[in-house]
Amino acid sequence: MKAAILTIGDELLYGKTINTNAAWLGNQMALLGIRVYEVLTVSDEEQHILKGLSLLSDAADLILITGGLGPTKDDVTKTALCKFFGVELKPNPVILEALEAFFTRRGLPMLENNRMQAHLPENCIALRNTKGTAWGMWFQEKGKVYVSMPGVPYEMEQIMTDEVIPRIKQTFQLPVIIHRHILTAAIPESFLASRLEAFEAELPPDIKLAYLPGNGLVKLRLTATGNNRKELEEKLNRQIEKIQAVVGKYIYGYDDELFEGALGKELLKRQKTVATAESCTGGYIAHLITSVAGSSSYFKGAVVAYANQAKQEVLQVKQSTLEEHGAVSEQTVKEMLLGVTAKLQADYGIAVSGIAGPGGATPDKPVGTVWIAVGSPDDIKTKLMHFAGDRALNIRWAAVVAMEMMRRYLIEKDKK
């Protein structure tokens, strides 16, 4: 079972619009156990659409097409499909009625170019679009399936979810495929791969491991393919247990769990609160924590003390500490933590001070140098980090490491 994706639009080729449709469709195919072998992007010109259709139909059983179905003159996908299949455009009364109702509900006149959207190639099955005016089309020709959908992402996703995926399941004999995700934080992909090298070498042939890194987090995806769901689930669970034994301390969750909520879950368990004192991260840690609904139950607040004056006046960092050790130092982040927990009456604190870049470095403190402190006023743990990214990446990494340090601190504290 092979699939291919054809995305249509000059805006994709100019780089003005990111091709999120191809990524989303590829993920949906993977969930169905269908491998996408090719993704092709072409301009809004009939000859290029026809060439793309010809190329992909030779290589795939299922061709997914997005774009070029709007009401304007540059939307020529339907006419190209008519030429490709050797058919005519025919009015569809069901679509026409739906379009008339669509414009009536919005109090808008229905123009002739909108009316033409009710004309589809005569050999297709119409796929209802509940979010817009361009309906999708399903073609079955010479043992292959072609699906044409609008390029607007939320319209395409609705048609794909409600109309296309159920038809794919009815049309093709698909394997059982199960994905499980093990979510890790604060360990680089290369280090993770090194630790799991022996585990990966012993994986059974029907289970594959993939590394999906991003922004200080690495998602491990285990994919099992076969015909017996129960057996595959049991196999996957055994492999997950093996991963836990090797890199368990770095795992913060599974499948759809969010990193932003992992620390909150540990705090809620213990009915404890946390506050943050941030310099180089500029409030980003607080942003991540508060992006989770219900975080007010465990998050007291944040002090963004960027300037030394704010560190002294708001967080009570001693002037002598700043003069002797500098703002980016173990001593300073300890005092920042003490200051924020006292000021906001929190059980625990996270404090961060560093050089995000691109300026501000010194010979002994290059860009990416970050000191982190976590813990309670009477038990503070610190760590010196050296990140090597640009400003945005250094801030993201510092926030992820700080939150993960706090999460592990709580877990380790319970073991004592």
CSV table of C-alpha atoms in Angstrom, one decimal:
chain,number,residue,atom,x,y,z
A,1,MET,CA,0.0,0.0,0.0
A,2,LYS,CA,1.7,3.2,-1.2
A,3,ALA,CA,0.5,6.7,-1.0
A,4,ALA,CA,1.7,10.0,-2.4
A,5,ILE,CA,0.7,13.7,-1.7
A,6,LEU,CA,0.3,16.4,-4.3
A,7,THR,CA,0.1,19.9,-2.9
A,8,ILE,CA,-0.8,22.7,-5.3
A,9,GLY,CA,-0.1,26.5,-4.9
A,10,ASP,CA,2.4,29.1,-5.9
A,11,GLU,CA,2.4,30.4,-2.3
A,12,LEU,CA,4.0,27.1,-1.2
A,13,LEU,CA,6.7,27.4,-3.8
A,14,TYR,CA,7.5,31.0,-3.0
A,15,GLY,CA,8.0,30.1,0.6
A,16,LYS,CA,5.2,32.5,1.7
A,17,THR,CA,3.1,29.7,3.2
A,18,ILE,CA,4.5,26.7,5.0
A,19,ASN,CA,3.3,23.4,3.6
A,20,THR,CA,1.6,22.2,6.8
A,21,ASN,CA,-1.0,20.1,4.8
A,22,ALA,CA,1.7,17.7,3.6
A,23,ALA,CA,2.9,17.1,7.1
A,24,TRP,CA,-0.6,16.6,8.5
A,25,LEU,CA,-1.6,14.2,5.8
A,26,GLY,CA,1.7,12.3,6.2
A,27,ASN,CA,0.9,11.8,9.9
A,28,GLN,CA,-2.6,10.7,9.2
A,29,MET,CA,-1.3,8.1,6.7
A,30,ALA,CA,1.2,6.8,9.2
A,31,LEU,CA,-1.6,6.3,11.8
A,32,LEU,CA,-3.4,4.2,9.2
A,33,GLY,CA,-0.4,2.1,8.4
A,34,ILE,CA,0.0,3.6,5.0
A,35,ARG,CA,3.5,4.7,3.9
A,36,VAL,CA,3.8,7.9,2.0
A,37,TYR,CA,6.6,7.5,-0.6
A,38,GLU,CA,6.5,10.9,-2.3
A,39,VAL,CA,5.4,14.5,-1.7
A,40,LEU,CA,5.3,16.8,-4.7
A,41,THR,CA,4.4,20.5,-4.8
A,42,VAL,CA,3.5,22.2,-8.1
A,43,SER,CA,2.4,25.6,-9.2
A,44,ASP,CA,-1.2,26.8,-10.0
A,45,GLU,CA,-0.8,25.9,-13.6
A,46,GLU,CA,-2.8,23.2,-15.4
A,47,GLN,CA,0.2,21.7,-17.1
A,48,HIS,CA,2.2,21.3,-13.9
A,49,ILE,CA,-0.8,19.7,-12.1
A,50,LEU,CA,-1.3,17.2,-14.9
A,51,LYS,CA,2.4,16.4,-14.9
A,52,GLY,CA,2.3,15.9,-11.1
A,53,LEU,CA,-0.8,13.6,-11.3
A,54,SER,CA,0.9,11.5,-14.0
A,55,LEU,CA,4.1,11.1,-12.0
A,56,LEU,CA,2.4,10.2,-8.8
A,57,SER,CA,-0.2,7.8,-10.3
A,58,ASP,CA,2.7,5.7,-11.6
A,59,ALA,CA,4.2,5.4,-8.1
A,60,ALA,CA,1.2,5.1,-5.7
A,61,ASP,CA,-2.1,3.4,-5.0
A,62,LEU,CA,-3.5,6.5,-3.2
A,63,ILE,CA,-2.9,10.0,-4.3
A,64,LEU,CA,-4.0,12.8,-1.9
A,65,ILE,CA,-4.3,16.3,-3.5
A,66,THR,CA,-4.8,19.6,-1.8
A,67,GLY,CA,-5.2,23.1,-3.2
A,68,GLY,CA,-6.6,24.9,-6.3
A,69,LEU,CA,-10.3,24.4,-5.6
A,70,GLY,CA,-11.3,28.0,-4.8
A,71,PRO,CA,-13.7,30.3,-6.7
A,72,THR,CA,-11.0,32.4,-8.4
A,73,LYS,CA,-9.5,32.0,-11.9
A,74,ASP,CA,-6.1,30.6,-10.7
A,75,ASP,CA,-7.9,27.7,-9.1
A,76,VAL,CA,-7.7,25.1,-11.9
A,77,THR,CA,-7.4,21.8,-10.1
A,78,LYS,CA,-10.9,20.7,-11.2
A,79,THR,CA,-10.3,21.4,-14.9
A,80,ALA,CA,-7.0,19.6,-14.7
A,81,LEU,CA,-8.6,16.6,-13.2
A,82,CYS,CA,-11.2,16.6,-15.9
A,83,LYS,CA,-8.4,16.5,-18.5
A,84,PHE,CA,-6.5,13.9,-16.6
A,85,PHE,CA,-9.5,11.5,-16.5
A,86,GLY,CA,-11.0,12.6,-19.8
A,87,VAL,CA,-14.4,13.7,-18.4
A,88,GLU,CA,-16.6,16.8,-18.2
A,89,LEU,CA,-17.6,19.2,-15.4
A,90,LYS,CA,-21.2,18.6,-14.4
A,91,PRO,CA,-23.4,20.6,-11.9
A,92,ASN,CA,-24.2,18.8,-8.7
A,93,PRO,CA,-27.6,19.9,-7.3
A,94,VAL,CA,-26.8,18.7,-3.7
A,95,ILE,CA,-23.7,20.9,-3.6
A,96,LEU,CA,-25.6,23.8,-5.2
A,97,GLU,CA,-28.3,23.7,-2.5
A,98,ALA,CA,-25.6,23.5,0.3
A,99,LEU,CA,-23.8,26.5,-1.1
A,100,GLU,CA,-27.0,28.5,-1.4
A,101,ALA,CA,-27.7,27.7,2.3
A,102,PHE,CA,-24.1,28.6,3.2
A,103,PHE,CA,-24.3,32.1,1.7
A,104,THR,CA,-27.9,32.7,3.0
A,105,ARG,CA,-26.8,31.9,6.6
A,106,ARG,CA,-24.1,34.6,6.3
A,107,GLY,CA,-26.3,37.1,4.6
A,108,LEU,CA,-24.1,37.2,1.5
A,109,PRO,CA,-24.9,37.2,-2.2
A,110,MET,CA,-23.9,34.0,-4.1
A,111,LEU,CA,-21.8,35.1,-7.0
A,112,GLU,CA,-21.4,33.2,-10.3
A,113,ASN,CA,-17.9,32.0,-9.4
A,114,ASN,CA,-19.3,30.5,-6.2
A,115,ARG,CA,-22.0,28.8,-8.2
A,116,MET,CA,-19.4,27.2,-10.4
A,117,GLN,CA,-18.0,25.5,-7.3
A,118,ALA,CA,-21.0,23.2,-7.5
A,119,HIS,CA,-19.6,21.8,-10.8
A,120,LEU,CA,-17.5,18.7,-10.3
A,121,PRO,CA,-15.9,16.2,-12.7
A,122,GLU,CA,-18.6,13.7,-13.6
A,123,ASN,CA,-16.7,10.6,-12.5
A,124,CYS,CA,-16.1,11.7,-8.8
A,125,ILE,CA,-17.9,11.2,-5.6
A,126,ALA,CA,-18.5,14.5,-3.8
A,127,LEU,CA,-17.0,14.9,-0.3
A,128,ARG,CA,-18.9,17.3,2.0
A,129,ASN,CA,-17.1,20.4,3.2
A,130,THR,CA,-18.9,21.7,6.3
A,131,LYS,CA,-16.4,24.6,6.9
A,132,GLY,CA,-16.2,26.2,3.4
A,133,THR,CA,-17.5,26.3,-0.2
A,134,ALA,CA,-15.0,24.0,-1.9
A,135,TRP,CA,-16.1,20.3,-1.7
A,136,GLY,CA,-13.7,17.5,-2.0
A,137,MET,CA,-13.7,14.8,-4.6
A,138,TRP,CA,-13.0,11.0,-4.5
A,139,PHE,CA,-12.0,9.2,-7.7
A,140,GLN,CA,-11.5,5.5,-8.3
A,141,GLU,CA,-9.8,4.8,-11.6
A,142,LYS,CA,-7.9,1.7,-12.8
A,143,GLY,CA,-7.4,0.4,-9.3
A,144,LYS,CA,-6.1,3.6,-7.8
A,145,VAL,CA,-7.8,6.2,-5.6
A,146,TYR,CA,-7.4,10.0,-6.1
A,147,VAL,CA,-8.7,12.4,-3.5
A,148,SER,CA,-8.8,16.2,-4.1
A,149,MET,CA,-9.4,18.6,-1.2
A,150,PRO,CA,-9.1,22.3,-0.7
A,151,GLY,CA,-5.9,23.8,0.4
A,152,VAL,CA,-7.3,25.7,3.5
A,153,PRO,CA,-6.0,23.5,6.3
A,154,TYR,CA,-9.0,23.4,8.6
A,155,GLU,CA,-11.3,22.6,5.6
A,156,MET,CA,-8.9,19.9,4.3
A,157,GLU,CA,-8.6,18.4,7.8
A,158,GLN,CA,-12.4,18.2,8.2
A,159,ILE,CA,-13.0,16.5,4.8
A,160,MET,CA,-10.1,14.1,5.5
A,161,THR,CA,-11.4,13.2,9.0
A,162,ASP,CA,-15.1,12.9,8.2
A,163,GLU,CA,-15.1,11.7,4.6
A,164,VAL,CA,-11.8,10.4,3.4
A,165,ILE,CA,-10.4,8.3,6.2
A,166,PRO,CA,-13.6,6.2,6.6
A,167,ARG,CA,-13.6,5.6,2.8
A,168,ILE,CA,-9.9,4.6,2.9
A,169,LYS,CA,-10.6,2.0,5.6
A,170,GLN,CA,-13.5,0.6,3.5
A,171,THR,CA,-11.5,0.5,0.3
A,172,PHE,CA,-8.1,-0.8,1.3
A,173,GLN,CA,-7.0,-3.7,3.4
A,174,LEU,CA,-4.9,-2.0,6.0
A,175,PRO,CA,-2.5,-3.5,8.5
A,176,VAL,CA,-2.9,-3.1,12.3
A,177,ILE,CA,-0.5,-0.3,13.3
A,178,ILE,CA,0.1,1.0,16.8
A,179,HIS,CA,2.2,4.0,17.8
A,180,ARG,CA,3.3,4.6,21.3
A,181,HIS,CA,5.3,7.6,22.4
A,182,ILE,CA,7.7,7.9,25.3
A,183,LEU,CA,8.4,11.5,26.1
A,184,THR,CA,11.8,12.6,27.4
A,185,ALA,CA,13.3,15.9,28.5
A,186,ALA,CA,16.7,17.5,29.2
A,187,ILE,CA,18.7,14.8,27.4
A,188,PRO,CA,20.1,15.4,23.8
A,189,GLU,CA,19.0,13.0,21.1
A,190,SER,CA,22.6,11.7,20.6
A,191,PHE,CA,23.0,10.9,24.3
A,192,LEU,CA,19.6,9.1,24.2
A,193,ALA,CA,20.5,7.1,21.1
A,194,SER,CA,23.8,6.1,22.7
A,195,ARG,CA,22.0,4.7,25.8
A,196,LEU,CA,19.4,2.9,23.7
A,197,GLU,CA,21.8,1.4,21.2
A,198,ALA,CA,21.7,-2.1,22.7
A,199,PHE,CA,17.9,-1.9,23.1
A,200,GLU,CA,17.4,-0.9,19.5
A,201,ALA,CA,19.7,-3.7,18.2
A,202,GLU,CA,17.4,-6.3,20.0
A,203,LEU,CA,14.1,-4.9,18.7
A,204,PRO,CA,11.9,-7.5,17.0
A,205,PRO,CA,11.4,-6.9,13.2
A,206,ASP,CA,7.8,-5.8,13.6
A,207,ILE,CA,8.6,-2.9,15.9
A,208,LYS,CA,10.5,0.2,14.9
A,209,LEU,CA,12.0,3.0,17.0
A,210,ALA,CA,12.1,6.6,15.8
A,211,TYR,CA,13.7,9.7,17.5
A,212,LEU,CA,11.7,12.9,17.2
A,213,PRO,CA,13.6,15.8,18.8
A,214,GLY,CA,12.5,19.3,19.3
A,215,ASN,CA,13.2,22.3,21.6
A,216,GLY,CA,14.9,20.4,24.4
A,217,LEU,CA,12.5,17.4,24.3
A,218,VAL,CA,12.9,14.1,22.5
A,219,LYS,CA,9.9,12.0,21.7
A,220,LEU,CA,10.6,8.3,21.2
A,221,ARG,CA,8.1,6.7,18.9
A,222,LEU,CA,7.7,2.9,19.0
A,223,THR,CA,5.6,1.6,16.0
A,224,ALA,CA,4.4,-1.9,15.8
A,225,THR,CA,2.9,-3.3,12.6
A,226,GLY,CA,1.1,-6.6,12.1
A,227,ASN,CA,-2.3,-8.3,12.1
A,228,ASN,CA,-3.1,-9.1,15.7
A,229,ARG,CA,-3.7,-5.9,17.8
A,230,LYS,CA,-3.6,-7.7,21.2
A,231,GLU,CA,-0.3,-9.3,20.5
A,232,LEU,CA,1.2,-6.1,19.2
A,233,GLU,CA,0.1,-4.2,22.3
A,234,GLU,CA,1.6,-6.8,24.6
A,235,LYS,CA,4.9,-6.6,22.6
A,236,LEU,CA,4.9,-2.8,22.8
A,237,ASN,CA,4.4,-2.8,26.5
A,238,ARG,CA,7.3,-5.1,27.0
A,239,GLN,CA,9.6,-2.8,24.9
A,240,ILE,CA,8.4,0.3,26.8
A,241,GLU,CA,9.4,-1.5,30.1
A,242,LYS,CA,12.8,-2.1,28.7
A,243,ILE,CA,13.2,1.6,27.7
A,244,GLN,CA,12.1,2.7,31.2
A,245,ALA,CA,14.8,0.5,32.7
A,246,VAL,CA,17.5,2.3,30.6
A,247,VAL,CA,16.4,5.9,30.5
A,248,GLY,CA,13.5,6.1,33.0
A,249,LYS,CA,14.8,9.2,34.8
A,250,TYR,CA,14.5,11.3,31.6
A,251,ILE,CA,10.9,10.2,30.9
A,252,TYR,CA,8.2,12.8,31.8
A,253,GLY,CA,5.2,11.2,30.1
A,254,TYR,CA,3.7,9.1,27.4
A,255,ASP,CA,1.7,9.7,24.2
A,256,ASP,CA,-0.2,13.0,24.3
A,257,GLU,CA,1.0,14.3,27.7
A,258,LEU,CA,2.4,17.8,27.5
A,259,PHE,CA,5.8,18.7,29.0
A,260,GLU,CA,4.2,21.9,30.4
A,261,GLY,CA,2.0,19.8,32.6
A,262,ALA,CA,4.5,17.3,33.9
A,263,LEU,CA,5.8,19.5,36.7
A,264,GLY,CA,2.3,20.5,37.7
A,265,LYS,CA,1.2,16.9,38.1
A,266,GLU,CA,4.0,16.3,40.6
A,267,LEU,CA,3.2,19.4,42.5
A,268,LEU,CA,-0.5,18.6,42.6
A,269,LYS,CA,0.3,15.1,43.9
A,270,ARG,CA,2.1,16.6,46.9
A,271,GLN,CA,-0.3,19.6,47.3
A,272,LYS,CA,2.7,22.0,47.0
A,273,THR,CA,3.4,25.3,45.2
A,274,VAL,CA,6.2,26.7,43.1
A,275,ALA,CA,7.3,30.2,42.1
A,276,THR,CA,9.9,31.3,39.5
A,277,ALA,CA,12.7,33.9,39.6
A,278,GLU,CA,13.8,34.5,36.0
A,279,SER,CA,16.5,36.6,34.5
A,280,CYS,CA,17.7,35.3,31.1
A,281,THR,CA,14.5,33.4,30.4
A,282,GLY,CA,12.4,36.5,30.8
A,283,GLY,CA,9.3,34.9,32.2
A,284,TYR,CA,9.3,32.0,29.7
A,285,ILE,CA,9.2,29.4,32.5
A,286,ALA,CA,6.2,31.0,34.0
A,287,HIS,CA,4.6,31.1,30.5
A,288,LEU,CA,5.1,27.4,30.1
A,289,ILE,CA,3.7,26.6,33.5
A,290,THR,CA,0.6,28.8,33.2
A,291,SER,CA,-0.2,27.5,29.7
A,292,VAL,CA,-1.7,24.5,31.5
A,293,ALA,CA,-5.3,24.9,32.7
A,294,GLY,CA,-5.6,24.8,36.5
A,295,SER,CA,-2.0,25.8,37.1
A,296,SER,CA,-3.2,28.4,39.6
A,297,SER,CA,-3.5,25.5,42.0
A,298,TYR,CA,0.2,25.1,42.2
A,299,PHE,CA,1.9,28.2,40.7
A,300,LYS,CA,2.2,31.2,42.9
A,301,GLY,CA,3.7,33.6,40.4
A,302,ALA,CA,7.0,34.9,38.9
A,303,VAL,CA,9.5,37.6,39.3
A,304,VAL,CA,11.3,38.6,36.1
A,305,ALA,CA,14.4,40.3,37.6
A,306,TYR,CA,16.4,41.1,34.5
A,307,ALA,CA,18.4,44.0,35.8
A,308,ASN,CA,20.7,43.6,38.8
A,309,GLN,CA,18.8,46.4,40.5
A,310,ALA,CA,15.6,44.3,40.3
A,311,LYS,CA,17.5,41.3,41.7
A,312,GLN,CA,18.6,43.3,44.6
A,313,GLU,CA,15.4,45.3,45.4
A,314,VAL,CA,12.8,42.7,44.6
A,315,LEU,CA,14.5,39.4,45.3
A,316,GLN,CA,16.9,40.6,48.0
A,317,VAL,CA,20.1,39.4,46.2
A,318,LYS,CA,23.0,40.9,48.1
A,319,GLN,CA,25.0,43.6,46.3
A,320,SER,CA,28.2,41.8,47.5
A,321,THR,CA,27.1,38.6,45.8
A,322,LEU,CA,26.6,40.4,42.5
A,323,GLU,CA,29.9,42.2,42.8
A,324,GLU,CA,31.9,39.2,43.9
A,325,HIS,CA,30.3,36.5,41.7
A,326,GLY,CA,28.3,38.2,39.1
A,327,ALA,CA,24.6,37.9,38.1
A,328,VAL,CA,25.3,34.6,36.3
A,329,SER,CA,26.5,32.6,39.2
A,330,GLU,CA,25.5,29.8,41.6
A,331,GLN,CA,25.4,32.2,44.5
A,332,THR,CA,23.1,34.6,42.7
A,333,VAL,CA,20.5,32.0,41.6
A,334,LYS,CA,20.4,30.5,45.1
A,335,GLU,CA,19.6,34.0,46.5
A,336,MET,CA,17.1,34.5,43.8
A,337,LEU,CA,15.3,31.3,44.8
A,338,LEU,CA,15.3,32.3,48.4
A,339,GLY,CA,13.9,35.7,47.5
A,340,VAL,CA,11.1,34.5,45.3
A,341,THR,CA,9.9,31.8,47.7
A,342,ALA,CA,9.8,34.2,50.5
A,343,LYS,CA,8.2,37.0,48.6
A,344,LEU,CA,5.5,34.8,47.0
A,345,GLN,CA,5.2,32.3,49.9
A,346,ALA,CA,5.8,29.3,47.7
A,347,ASP,CA,7.0,25.9,48.9
A,348,TYR,CA,9.5,25.6,46.1
A,349,GLY,CA,11.3,27.8,43.7
A,350,ILE,CA,13.0,27.8,40.3
A,351,ALA,CA,15.7,30.4,39.6
A,352,VAL,CA,17.5,31.0,36.4
A,353,SER,CA,20.2,33.5,35.4
A,354,GLY,CA,22.4,33.3,32.3
A,355,ILE,CA,23.7,34.7,29.0
A,356,ALA,CA,21.2,34.0,26.3
A,357,GLY,CA,23.1,36.0,23.7
A,358,PRO,CA,24.1,37.1,21.2
A,359,GLY,CA,25.9,39.8,23.4
A,360,GLY,CA,26.8,39.9,27.1
A,361,ALA,CA,29.5,37.1,27.0
A,362,THR,CA,32.8,37.2,28.8
A,363,PRO,CA,35.8,34.9,28.4
A,364,ASP,CA,34.8,32.8,31.3
A,365,LYS,CA,31.1,33.0,30.7
A,366,PRO,CA,30.3,32.5,27.0
A,367,VAL,CA,26.9,32.8,25.4
A,368,GLY,CA,24.7,29.9,26.5
A,369,THR,CA,26.1,29.9,30.1
A,370,VAL,CA,23.2,29.4,32.5
A,371,TRP,CA,23.0,28.8,36.2
A,372,ILE,CA,19.8,27.1,37.5
A,373,ALA,CA,18.6,26.6,41.1
A,374,VAL,CA,15.6,24.5,42.2
A,375,GLY,CA,14.2,23.4,45.5
A,376,SER,CA,13.0,24.6,48.8
A,377,PRO,CA,14.7,27.4,50.9
A,378,ASP,CA,16.4,24.7,53.1
A,379,ASP,CA,17.4,22.3,50.3
A,380,ILE,CA,18.6,24.0,47.0
A,381,LYS,CA,20.0,22.1,44.1
A,382,THR,CA,22.0,23.9,41.4
A,383,LYS,CA,23.3,23.2,38.0
A,384,LEU,CA,25.6,25.0,35.5
A,385,MET,CA,24.6,24.5,31.9
A,386,HIS,CA,26.4,25.5,28.7
A,387,PHE,CA,23.9,25.7,25.8
A,388,ALA,CA,25.1,26.3,22.2
A,389,GLY,CA,22.1,27.6,20.4
A,390,ASP,CA,20.9,31.1,19.4
A,391,ARG,CA,19.1,33.3,21.8
A,392,ALA,CA,15.6,31.8,21.4
A,393,LEU,CA,17.0,28.2,21.6
A,394,ASN,CA,19.1,29.0,24.7
A,395,ILE,CA,16.0,30.4,26.4
A,396,ARG,CA,13.9,27.4,25.5
A,397,TRP,CA,16.6,24.9,26.6
A,398,ALA,CA,17.1,26.8,29.9
A,399,ALA,CA,13.4,26.7,30.7
A,400,VAL,CA,13.0,23.0,29.8
A,401,VAL,CA,16.1,22.0,31.9
A,402,ALA,CA,14.9,24.1,34.9
A,403,MET,CA,11.4,22.7,34.9
A,404,GLU,CA,12.7,19.1,34.4
A,405,MET,CA,15.2,19.7,37.3
A,406,MET,CA,12.3,20.7,39.5
A,407,ARG,CA,10.2,17.7,38.5
A,408,ARG,CA,13.1,15.3,39.2
A,409,TYR,CA,13.9,17.1,42.5
A,410,LEU,CA,10.4,16.3,43.7
A,411,ILE,CA,10.6,12.7,42.7
A,412,GLU,CA,14.0,12.1,44.3
A,413,LYS,CA,12.9,13.9,47.4
A,414,ASP,CA,10.2,11.3,48.0
A,415,LYS,CA,12.8,8.5,47.7
A,416,LYS,CA,14.9,9.8,50.6
